[in-house]
Coordinates of C-alpha atoms in Angstrom, one line a residue:
M1136 CA -50.5 -40.2 144.7
T1137 CA -50.1 -43.8 144.0
Y1138 CA -53.6 -44.3 144.1
I1139 CA -54.9 -41.5 141.8
S1140 CA -52.2 -42.1 139.4
K1141 CA -53.5 -46.1 139.1
L1142 CA -56.9 -44.7 139.0
S1143 CA -56.4 -42.2 136.3
Q1144 CA -53.9 -44.8 134.4
N1145 CA -56.9 -47.4 134.9
P1146 CA -59.2 -48.5 131.9
S1147 CA -62.3 -49.5 133.4
P1148 CA -62.5 -47.3 136.9
G1149 CA -64.9 -47.4 139.4
R1150 CA -67.5 -44.6 139.2
V1151 CA -67.3 -43.5 142.8
H1152 CA -64.5 -43.6 145.4
S1153 CA -64.5 -42.6 149.1
I1154 CA -61.9 -42.0 151.1
S1155 CA -61.2 -41.4 154.5
W1156 CA -57.6 -40.8 154.8
S1157 CA -56.1 -37.0 154.6
Y1158 CA -52.9 -34.8 155.1
D1159 CA -51.9 -31.6 156.1
E1160 CA -52.3 -30.1 153.0
K1161 CA -49.0 -27.5 153.7
K1162 CA -47.4 -31.0 154.4
F1163 CA -48.1 -32.4 151.6
G1164 CA -46.9 -29.8 148.9
K1165 CA -48.3 -27.9 146.7
K1166 CA -46.9 -29.3 143.7
N1167 CA -48.2 -32.9 145.0
V1168 CA -52.0 -31.5 145.6
Q1169 CA -51.3 -29.5 141.8
R1170 CA -50.7 -33.2 140.4
F1171 CA -53.8 -35.2 141.9
N1172 CA -56.0 -32.0 141.3
V1173 CA -54.9 -32.6 137.7
E1174 CA -55.6 -36.6 137.5
A1175 CA -58.6 -35.9 139.3
C1176 CA -60.0 -33.5 137.3
K1177 CA -59.6 -36.1 133.9
L1178 CA -61.6 -38.7 135.9
G1179 CA -63.8 -36.0 136.6
V1180 CA -64.7 -36.1 132.8
R1181 CA -64.3 -39.5 132.6
G1182 CA -67.1 -39.7 135.3
V1183 CA -65.5 -40.9 137.9
T1184 CA -66.1 -39.0 141.5
I1185 CA -64.1 -39.0 144.5
V1186 CA -65.5 -38.4 147.4
A1187 CA -63.3 -37.3 151.2
A1188 CA -63.6 -36.7 154.3
S1189 CA -63.1 -33.3 156.0
G1190 CA -61.5 -34.3 158.6
D1191 CA -62.2 -34.7 162.8
H1192 CA -60.2 -31.8 164.5
G1193 CA -62.0 -29.1 163.2
V1194 CA -59.9 -26.5 161.5
S1195 CA -57.1 -27.0 163.3
G1196 CA -56.8 -29.9 160.8
A1197 CA -54.0 -32.8 160.5
A1198 CA -52.2 -30.4 163.3
A1199 CA -54.6 -31.6 166.1
P1200 CA -54.1 -32.1 168.5
R1201 CA -50.9 -30.4 168.5
D1202 CA -52.1 -26.6 167.6
C1203 CA -55.2 -24.6 166.8
G1204 CA -54.9 -22.1 163.8
Y1205 CA -56.4 -22.8 160.6
N1206 CA -54.7 -25.8 158.5
P1207 CA -56.9 -27.3 155.7
I1208 CA -56.8 -31.0 154.9
F1209 CA -56.0 -32.6 151.9
P1210 CA -57.1 -34.3 150.0
A1211 CA -60.8 -32.3 150.8
S1212 CA -59.2 -29.3 150.0
S1213 CA -59.0 -30.3 146.3
P1214 CA -62.0 -28.4 144.5
Y1215 CA -62.3 -31.5 141.9
V1216 CA -63.0 -34.2 145.4
V1217 CA -66.7 -34.0 147.2
A1218 CA -65.5 -33.3 150.6
V1219 CA -68.6 -34.0 153.3
G1220 CA -68.6 -32.9 156.7
G1221 CA -70.5 -34.4 159.6
T1222 CA -73.3 -33.7 162.0
R1223 CA -74.6 -35.3 165.1
G1224 CA -78.6 -35.6 166.8
P1225 CA -80.7 -37.9 164.4
E1226 CA -79.3 -41.0 165.9
K1227 CA -80.2 -39.5 169.3
F1228 CA -83.9 -38.7 167.9
N1229 CA -82.5 -35.1 168.2
P1230 CA -82.3 -32.2 165.7
E1231 CA -79.5 -32.0 163.8
I1232 CA -76.4 -29.9 164.2
A1233 CA -72.7 -29.8 163.5
C1234 CA -70.9 -33.1 165.2
S1235 CA -67.7 -31.2 167.7
T1236 CA -66.6 -31.8 170.8
A1237 CA -68.5 -28.9 172.4
N1238 CA -71.6 -30.0 172.2
G1239 CA -71.3 -33.9 173.3
G1240 CA -69.4 -35.4 169.9
V1241 CA -67.0 -37.5 169.5
I1242 CA -65.2 -35.3 166.7
T1243 CA -65.0 -31.7 165.5
T1244 CA -66.4 -31.6 161.9
G1245 CA -63.4 -30.2 159.8
G1246 CA -63.8 -27.5 157.4
G1247 CA -61.4 -24.8 156.2
F1248 CA -59.8 -23.1 153.2
S1249 CA -57.1 -24.3 150.6
V1250 CA -53.6 -22.8 150.4
F1251 CA -52.8 -23.6 147.4
T1252 CA -55.9 -24.1 145.6
S1253 CA -58.3 -20.9 144.7
R1254 CA -61.6 -20.8 145.2
P1255 CA -63.9 -22.9 141.8
Y1256 CA -66.8 -21.3 140.2
Y1257 CA -69.1 -23.3 141.2
Q1258 CA -69.1 -22.4 145.0
S1259 CA -68.4 -18.9 144.6
N1260 CA -71.9 -17.5 145.1
A1261 CA -72.2 -19.6 148.1
V1262 CA -68.5 -18.8 149.7
N1263 CA -69.3 -15.1 149.4
G1264 CA -72.9 -15.1 150.5
Y1265 CA -71.0 -16.7 154.3
L1266 CA -67.8 -14.5 154.4
N1267 CA -70.3 -11.2 153.6
V1268 CA -73.3 -12.1 156.1
T1269 CA -70.0 -13.4 159.5
K1270 CA -67.4 -11.5 158.1
P1271 CA -65.1 -13.2 160.3
S1272 CA -62.6 -10.6 162.2
D1273 CA -59.4 -12.8 161.4
V1274 CA -60.0 -13.0 158.2
A1275 CA -56.3 -12.6 157.1
S1276 CA -55.5 -15.4 159.5
F1277 CA -57.3 -17.9 156.9
S1278 CA -56.9 -18.2 152.8
S1279 CA -60.7 -16.5 151.8
G1280 CA -59.6 -16.9 148.4
G1281 CA -59.5 -20.4 148.5
R1282 CA -61.3 -23.6 147.5
A1283 CA -63.6 -23.9 150.7
Y1284 CA -64.9 -26.7 152.7
P1285 CA -66.8 -29.3 152.9
D1286 CA -69.3 -29.4 150.3
V1287 CA -72.0 -31.2 152.1
S1288 CA -72.2 -33.6 155.6
A1289 CA -73.9 -36.4 157.1
L1290 CA -74.3 -38.3 160.6
A1291 CA -70.8 -38.7 161.7
D1292 CA -71.8 -39.8 165.4
L1293 CA -72.0 -43.3 166.9
Y1294 CA -72.0 -45.6 164.1
G1295 CA -72.3 -49.6 165.3
I1296 CA -69.7 -51.4 163.6
V1297 CA -68.6 -54.6 164.1
V1298 CA -65.0 -56.0 165.3
N1299 CA -64.1 -59.1 165.9
R1300 CA -67.5 -60.1 165.6
E1301 CA -68.4 -57.8 168.2
I1302 CA -70.7 -54.1 168.1
V1303 CA -68.8 -51.4 168.6
L1304 CA -69.3 -47.3 168.3
A1305 CA -67.1 -45.2 166.4
S1306 CA -67.6 -41.9 165.1
G1307 CA -66.0 -39.8 162.4
T1308 CA -66.2 -37.8 158.6
S1309 CA -64.8 -41.2 158.0
A1310 CA -68.2 -42.6 158.5
S1311 CA -70.0 -40.0 156.7
A1312 CA -68.0 -39.6 153.7
P1313 CA -68.7 -43.3 152.8
V1314 CA -72.1 -42.3 153.2
F1315 CA -72.4 -39.7 150.8
A1316 CA -70.6 -41.8 148.2
G1317 CA -73.4 -44.6 149.0
M1318 CA -75.7 -42.7 148.2
L1319 CA -74.1 -41.6 144.6
N1320 CA -73.7 -44.9 143.9
L1321 CA -77.2 -45.8 143.8
I1322 CA -77.6 -42.3 141.8
N1323 CA -76.2 -43.4 139.2
Q1324 CA -76.7 -46.9 139.0
A1325 CA -80.5 -45.3 138.6
R1326 CA -78.7 -42.9 135.9
K1327 CA -77.6 -45.7 134.0
E1328 CA -80.6 -47.1 134.1
A1329 CA -82.2 -44.1 132.7
N1330 CA -79.6 -44.0 129.9
K1331 CA -77.9 -41.2 131.4
P1332 CA -74.1 -40.6 132.4
F1333 CA -72.8 -40.9 135.2
L1334 CA -72.7 -38.1 137.8
G1335 CA -68.3 -37.8 137.8
F1336 CA -67.4 -33.9 138.3
V1337 CA -71.1 -33.2 140.3
H1338 CA -69.8 -30.1 142.3
P1339 CA -72.0 -27.9 139.9
A1340 CA -75.0 -29.9 140.0
L1341 CA -74.0 -29.7 144.0
Y1342 CA -74.1 -26.1 144.4
A1343 CA -76.8 -25.1 141.9
A1344 CA -79.6 -27.8 143.8
P1345 CA -82.7 -26.3 145.3
S1346 CA -82.7 -25.7 148.8
K1347 CA -85.3 -28.7 149.5
V1348 CA -82.4 -31.5 148.7
W1349 CA -80.7 -30.2 151.8
N1350 CA -81.4 -30.3 155.2
D1351 CA -80.0 -26.7 156.4
I1352 CA -78.0 -27.4 159.0
T1353 CA -77.4 -24.0 161.5
V1354 CA -76.2 -25.2 164.8
G1355 CA -72.4 -25.8 166.1
S1356 CA -69.1 -24.8 164.7
N1357 CA -65.6 -26.4 164.0
N1358 CA -63.2 -24.2 166.7
C1359 CA -63.1 -27.3 168.6
R1360 CA -60.3 -30.1 168.6
A1361 CA -61.4 -34.5 169.0
D1362 CA -58.3 -34.7 171.3
S1363 CA -58.3 -36.4 175.2
S1364 CA -59.2 -32.5 176.5
A1365 CA -60.9 -31.0 173.6
K1366 CA -59.6 -28.0 173.7
C1367 CA -61.6 -25.3 172.2
C1368 CA -59.7 -22.7 170.3
K1369 CA -60.0 -18.8 169.2
Q1370 CA -60.0 -20.1 165.4
G1371 CA -62.9 -21.3 163.8
F1372 CA -66.6 -20.9 162.0
K1373 CA -70.2 -21.3 162.8
A1374 CA -73.1 -22.6 161.2
I1375 CA -75.1 -20.6 159.7
P1376 CA -78.5 -20.7 156.9
G1377 CA -76.8 -21.7 153.6
W1378 CA -73.2 -22.9 152.9
D1379 CA -71.2 -22.5 155.5
P1380 CA -67.5 -24.2 156.1
V1381 CA -68.6 -26.7 159.0
T1382 CA -71.4 -28.4 157.3
G1383 CA -71.4 -27.5 153.6
L1384 CA -74.3 -27.0 152.1
G1385 CA -76.1 -29.5 154.5
S1386 CA -76.9 -33.4 154.8
P1387 CA -78.8 -34.4 152.3
K1388 CA -82.0 -35.5 151.8
Y1389 CA -81.8 -38.4 149.6
T1390 CA -85.1 -38.7 147.8
P1391 CA -85.1 -35.5 146.7
L1392 CA -81.1 -35.1 146.1
K1393 CA -82.0 -38.3 143.6
E1394 CA -84.9 -37.2 141.5
Y1395 CA -82.5 -33.9 141.3
L1396 CA -79.6 -35.7 140.2
L1397 CA -81.9 -37.6 137.2
R1398 CA -83.1 -34.5 135.9

């Protein structure tokens, strides 16, 4: 809350922010969620875009590795934050699929539905489409009318990073989120050079984008946790054509996305 409050009070805030931190939405509390959403909404109007990781334990969220179940995380579940899930495959020259411990990934991309915030208008058609096609048998177990996430995805497996002057491999939506944030930052720069306003609240534009902007991820699920046992639960979602609560709209194709957002 300190972060979002100070950011909101900043007269010249950075235009794109990436958050890799997450917490159990229920434990964060309804009042804190509502306060954060108000401030994030105001920032969006001012041209600020906030991006957040969708989590690394599938639908178990912050409750993993202890429990199965649908446990949304925050701030990914905020309708004013662009939630980014994780994929894998291209890092080993394989087809891109949802990142999961069930298919060899180090983590399982998070996704789900908010228990405190209702579904925003901009994703209504996409989410309804998913629910109508899949018809989850346990729909009563999660808040199907809530804000659904992630919105998009990016590679989340086996990044080479430097730690103490040595290259080590790291995985997670903590990596995929800043990748997408970096893309938005580059697009913002192009918009500035074209005398266009900053993206800010970009969600409606993302959901209205043509299919050519995305790599549609149709393989994978998020029912497995990412602890040492990599236990797979009954609760979870599957990736299908179009939007899904595993990889969202898909992973971005940068050039088509840039061209679309520059229109």
